[in-house]
XYZ file of C-alpha atoms in Angstrom:
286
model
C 4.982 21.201 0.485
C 5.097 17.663 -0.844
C 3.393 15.314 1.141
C 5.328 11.939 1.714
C 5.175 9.641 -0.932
C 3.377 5.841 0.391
C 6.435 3.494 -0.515
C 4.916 0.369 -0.097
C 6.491 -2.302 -2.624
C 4.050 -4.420 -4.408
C 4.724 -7.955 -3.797
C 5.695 -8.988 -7.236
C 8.781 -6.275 -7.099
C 10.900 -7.486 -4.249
C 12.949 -9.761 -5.639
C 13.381 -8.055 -8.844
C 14.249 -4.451 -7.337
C 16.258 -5.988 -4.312
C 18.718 -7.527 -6.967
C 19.424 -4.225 -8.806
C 19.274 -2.864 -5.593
C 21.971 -5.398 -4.387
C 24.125 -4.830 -7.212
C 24.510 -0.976 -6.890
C 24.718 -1.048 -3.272
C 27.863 -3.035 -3.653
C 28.877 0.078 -5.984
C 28.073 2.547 -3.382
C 29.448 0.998 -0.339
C 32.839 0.936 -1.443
C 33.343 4.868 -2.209
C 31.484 5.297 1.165
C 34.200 2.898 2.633
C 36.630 5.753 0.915
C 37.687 4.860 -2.078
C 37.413 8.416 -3.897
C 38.310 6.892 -6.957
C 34.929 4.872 -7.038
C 32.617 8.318 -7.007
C 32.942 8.918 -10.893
C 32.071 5.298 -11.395
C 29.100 5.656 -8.947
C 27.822 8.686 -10.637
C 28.036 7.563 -13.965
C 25.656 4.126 -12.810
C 23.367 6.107 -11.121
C 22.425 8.714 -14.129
C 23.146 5.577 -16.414
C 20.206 3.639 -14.476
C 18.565 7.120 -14.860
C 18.883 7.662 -18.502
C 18.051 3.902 -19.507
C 14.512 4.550 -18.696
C 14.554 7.266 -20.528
C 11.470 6.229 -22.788
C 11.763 5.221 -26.456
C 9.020 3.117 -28.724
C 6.602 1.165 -26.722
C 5.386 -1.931 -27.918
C 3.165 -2.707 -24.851
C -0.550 -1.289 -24.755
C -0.617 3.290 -24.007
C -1.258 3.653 -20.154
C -5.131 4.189 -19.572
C -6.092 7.835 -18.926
C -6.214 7.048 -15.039
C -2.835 5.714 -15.272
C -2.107 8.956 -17.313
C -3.258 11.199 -14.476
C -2.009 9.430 -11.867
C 1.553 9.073 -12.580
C 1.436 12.894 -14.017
C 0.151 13.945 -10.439
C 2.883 12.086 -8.388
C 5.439 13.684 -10.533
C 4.090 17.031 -10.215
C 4.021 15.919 -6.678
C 7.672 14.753 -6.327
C 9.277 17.223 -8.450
C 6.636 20.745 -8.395
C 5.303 22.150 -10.411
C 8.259 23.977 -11.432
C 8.923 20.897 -13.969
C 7.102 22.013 -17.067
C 5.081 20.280 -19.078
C 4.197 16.700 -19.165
C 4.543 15.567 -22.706
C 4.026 11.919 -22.398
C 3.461 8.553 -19.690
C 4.852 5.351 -21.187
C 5.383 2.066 -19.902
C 8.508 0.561 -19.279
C 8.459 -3.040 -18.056
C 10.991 -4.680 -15.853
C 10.835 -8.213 -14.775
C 8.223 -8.673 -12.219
C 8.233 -4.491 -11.927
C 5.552 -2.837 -14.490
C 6.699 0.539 -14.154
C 5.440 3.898 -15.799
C 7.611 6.332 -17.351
C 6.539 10.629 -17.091
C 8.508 12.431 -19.819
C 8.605 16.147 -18.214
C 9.534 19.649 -19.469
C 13.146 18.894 -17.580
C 13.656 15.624 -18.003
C 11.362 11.961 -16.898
C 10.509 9.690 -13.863
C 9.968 6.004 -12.981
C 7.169 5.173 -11.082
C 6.332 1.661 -10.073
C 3.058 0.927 -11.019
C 0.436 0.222 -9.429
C 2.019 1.834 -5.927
C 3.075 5.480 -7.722
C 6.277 4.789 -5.663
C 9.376 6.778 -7.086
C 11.975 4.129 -8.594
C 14.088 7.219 -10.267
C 14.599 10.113 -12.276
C 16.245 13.173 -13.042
C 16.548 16.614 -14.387
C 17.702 17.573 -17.750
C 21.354 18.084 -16.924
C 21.573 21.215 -19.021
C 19.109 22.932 -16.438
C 22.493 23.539 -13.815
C 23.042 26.655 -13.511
C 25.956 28.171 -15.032
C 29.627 27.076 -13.673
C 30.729 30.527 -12.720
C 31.034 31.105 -9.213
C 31.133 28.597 -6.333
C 29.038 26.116 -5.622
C 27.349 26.078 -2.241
C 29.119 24.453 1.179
C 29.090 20.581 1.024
C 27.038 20.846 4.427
C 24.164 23.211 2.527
C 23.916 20.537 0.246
C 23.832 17.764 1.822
C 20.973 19.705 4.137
C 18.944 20.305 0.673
C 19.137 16.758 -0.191
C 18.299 15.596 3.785
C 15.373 17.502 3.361
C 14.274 16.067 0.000
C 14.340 12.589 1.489
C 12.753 13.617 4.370
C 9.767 14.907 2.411
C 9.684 12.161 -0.401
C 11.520 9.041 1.053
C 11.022 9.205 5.102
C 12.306 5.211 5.146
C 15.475 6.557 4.005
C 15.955 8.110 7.254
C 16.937 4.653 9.177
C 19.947 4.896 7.212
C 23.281 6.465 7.905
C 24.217 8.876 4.550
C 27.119 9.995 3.057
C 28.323 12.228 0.740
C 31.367 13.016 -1.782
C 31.807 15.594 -4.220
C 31.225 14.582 -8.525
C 34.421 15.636 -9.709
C 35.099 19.527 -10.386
C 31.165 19.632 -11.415
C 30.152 21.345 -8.465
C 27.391 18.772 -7.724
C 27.004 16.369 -4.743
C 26.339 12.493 -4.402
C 24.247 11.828 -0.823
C 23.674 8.375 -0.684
C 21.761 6.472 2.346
C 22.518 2.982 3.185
C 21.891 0.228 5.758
C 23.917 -2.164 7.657
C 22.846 -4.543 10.226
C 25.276 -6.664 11.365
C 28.213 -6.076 9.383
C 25.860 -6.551 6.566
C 24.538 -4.174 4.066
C 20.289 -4.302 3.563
C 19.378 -4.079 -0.138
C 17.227 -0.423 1.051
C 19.331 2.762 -0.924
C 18.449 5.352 -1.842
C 21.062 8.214 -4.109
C 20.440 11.750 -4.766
C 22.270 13.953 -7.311
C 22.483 17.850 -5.673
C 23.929 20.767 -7.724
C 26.572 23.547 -7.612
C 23.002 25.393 -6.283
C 21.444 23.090 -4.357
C 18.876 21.736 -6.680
C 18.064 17.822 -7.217
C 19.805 16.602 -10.310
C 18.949 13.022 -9.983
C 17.771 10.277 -7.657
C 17.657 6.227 -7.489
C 15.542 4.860 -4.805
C 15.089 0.851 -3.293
C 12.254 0.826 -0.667
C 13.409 -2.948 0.621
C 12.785 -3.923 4.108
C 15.483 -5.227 5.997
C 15.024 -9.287 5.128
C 15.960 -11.733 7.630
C 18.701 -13.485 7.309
C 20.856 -16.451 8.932
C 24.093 -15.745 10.444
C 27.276 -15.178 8.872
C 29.602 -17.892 9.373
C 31.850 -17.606 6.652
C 34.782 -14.985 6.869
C 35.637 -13.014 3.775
C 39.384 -15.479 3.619
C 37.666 -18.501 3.353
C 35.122 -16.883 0.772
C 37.560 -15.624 -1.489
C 39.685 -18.724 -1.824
C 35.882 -20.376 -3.237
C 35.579 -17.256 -5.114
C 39.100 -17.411 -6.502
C 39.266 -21.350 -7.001
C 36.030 -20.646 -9.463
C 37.836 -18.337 -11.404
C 41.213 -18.122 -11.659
C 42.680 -14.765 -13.927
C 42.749 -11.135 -12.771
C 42.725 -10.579 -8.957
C 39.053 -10.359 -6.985
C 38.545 -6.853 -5.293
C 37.947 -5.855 -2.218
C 34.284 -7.558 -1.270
C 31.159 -6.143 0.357
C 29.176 -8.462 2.781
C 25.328 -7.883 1.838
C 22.079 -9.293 1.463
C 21.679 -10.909 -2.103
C 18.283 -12.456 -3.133
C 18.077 -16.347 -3.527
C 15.616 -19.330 -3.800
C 12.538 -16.898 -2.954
C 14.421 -15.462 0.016
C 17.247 -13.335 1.038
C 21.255 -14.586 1.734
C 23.972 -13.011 3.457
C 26.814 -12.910 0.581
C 30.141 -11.774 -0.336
C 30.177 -9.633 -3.269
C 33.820 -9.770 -4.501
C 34.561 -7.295 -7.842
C 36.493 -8.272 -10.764
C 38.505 -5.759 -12.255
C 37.924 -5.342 -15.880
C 40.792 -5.046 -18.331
C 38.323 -2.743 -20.781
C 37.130 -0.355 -18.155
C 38.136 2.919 -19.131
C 36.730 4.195 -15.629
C 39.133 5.676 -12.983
C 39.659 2.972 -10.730
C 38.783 -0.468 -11.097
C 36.164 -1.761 -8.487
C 32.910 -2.710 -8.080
C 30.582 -2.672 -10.743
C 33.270 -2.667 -13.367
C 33.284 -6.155 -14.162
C 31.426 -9.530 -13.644
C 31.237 -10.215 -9.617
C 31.838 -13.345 -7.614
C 28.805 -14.240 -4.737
C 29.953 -16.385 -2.035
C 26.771 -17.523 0.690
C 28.108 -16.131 3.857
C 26.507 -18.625 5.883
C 27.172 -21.603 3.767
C 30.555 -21.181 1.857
C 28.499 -21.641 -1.638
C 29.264 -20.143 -4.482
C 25.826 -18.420 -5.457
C 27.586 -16.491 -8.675
């Protein structure tokens, strides 16, 4: 049995991972608020964070042979050894997140490097099994993906999770997010599970829960700043989170803007350029 993985963020990737991780979450929290419509579009930036790591022609320095080893044992360890072959570690640096890349018989991983702790990764998608028959009970997999976590990402568990279905796929988004306050934490954490209860995919944020000052300003008087800064299409329906600013952490409201060249079902978060508004202050932030 996998042995939990040690998720403690180096210092220099806080700010960097909390932003992506503040973006998406603003993604994910509105198809947990219910909007159905939302889960393709969820789906699609999860595998698409997934896939853009995919590794293609380095031009930094090849990983040292202890880098090699190391990354190639925490991906046997994360995935077993049930995921063939390692055919190649390759660096792929973020901003202020060095992070190494394991190209696998089914498909890669990102780990961030120096800590070996599981950014995200996936299975080749052609490894499902086939679509005849049904897939298992939503509960079953939501269970298999519960216990994934559990094993591999034990801080997801202060989280509440939720779940919705990928289309007519057969395969399962679980997704575990905090809020404190009325605000959500930049922590998430996604898992992909199949028509047979395999792990397709994940996307992991290990962020502690920053502190924050009070929110003071309600989401009216933030979207008439948001909407006197740009005038055009309407603002969507906003998320109140924790956003990353001046070396710290701000309670925000993330308003969407609809965009006209989404071919997505839906427009909403994620589709288009987004408005920030400092919940404490009234500022516009973005």
């Amino acid at each position: 049995m996998s042995q939990p993985f040690r998720t403690t963020r180096a210092p220099s990737q806080g700010a960097a991972a909390g932003a992506v991780g503040a973006r998406r979450s603003a993604v994910a929290l509105a198809a947990l608020a219910g909007l159905a419509a939302l889960a393709a579009v969820l789906v699609a930036v999860l595998l698409a964070s997934t896939a853009r790591t995919a590794p293609t022609a380095s031009a930094y320095e090849e990983p040292s042979p202890r880098q090699h080893a190391e990354a190639e044992r925490a991906d046997r360890a994360l995935w077993g050894e049930g995921i063939g072959i390692v055919t190649r570690v390759e660096w792929d640096r973020e901003p202020g997140q060095p992070t190494l890349v394991v190209v696998h018989g089914q498909g890669f991983t990102a780990f961030a490097w120096p800590s070996l702790e599981p950014l995200r990764g996936m299975r080749n998608v052609e490894a499902d099994p086939p679509a005849a028959g049904a897939a298992l009970p939503a509960a079953d997999q939501v269970r298999q993906a519960e216990s994934w976590m559990r094993a591999r990402f034990p801080w997801a568990a202060r989280a509440a999770a939720s779940s919705w279905p990928v289309g007519d796929t057969g395969r399962r988004v679980v997704s575990w997010r905090h809020v404190v306050d009325a605000v959500l934490m930049p922590m998430r954490l996604d898992i992909v599970v199949d028509r047979a209860g395999g792990i397709v995919s994940f996307s992991a944020v290990d962020e502690p829960d920053p502190p924050l000052p009070p929110v003071a300003v309600d989401e009216a008087r933030a979207r008439a700043v948001a909407a006197a800064a740009r005038p055009g299409p309407p603002l969507g329906t906003p998320v109140l989170l924790a956003v990353p600013s001046g070396g710290g952490w701000r309670p925000a409201w993330s308003f969407p803007v609809a965009s006209a060249t989404s071919e997505a079902p839906g427009a909403g978060p994620g589709d288009g350029p987004g408005m920030l508004v400092d919940a404490a202050t009234g500022e516009l932030l973005s």
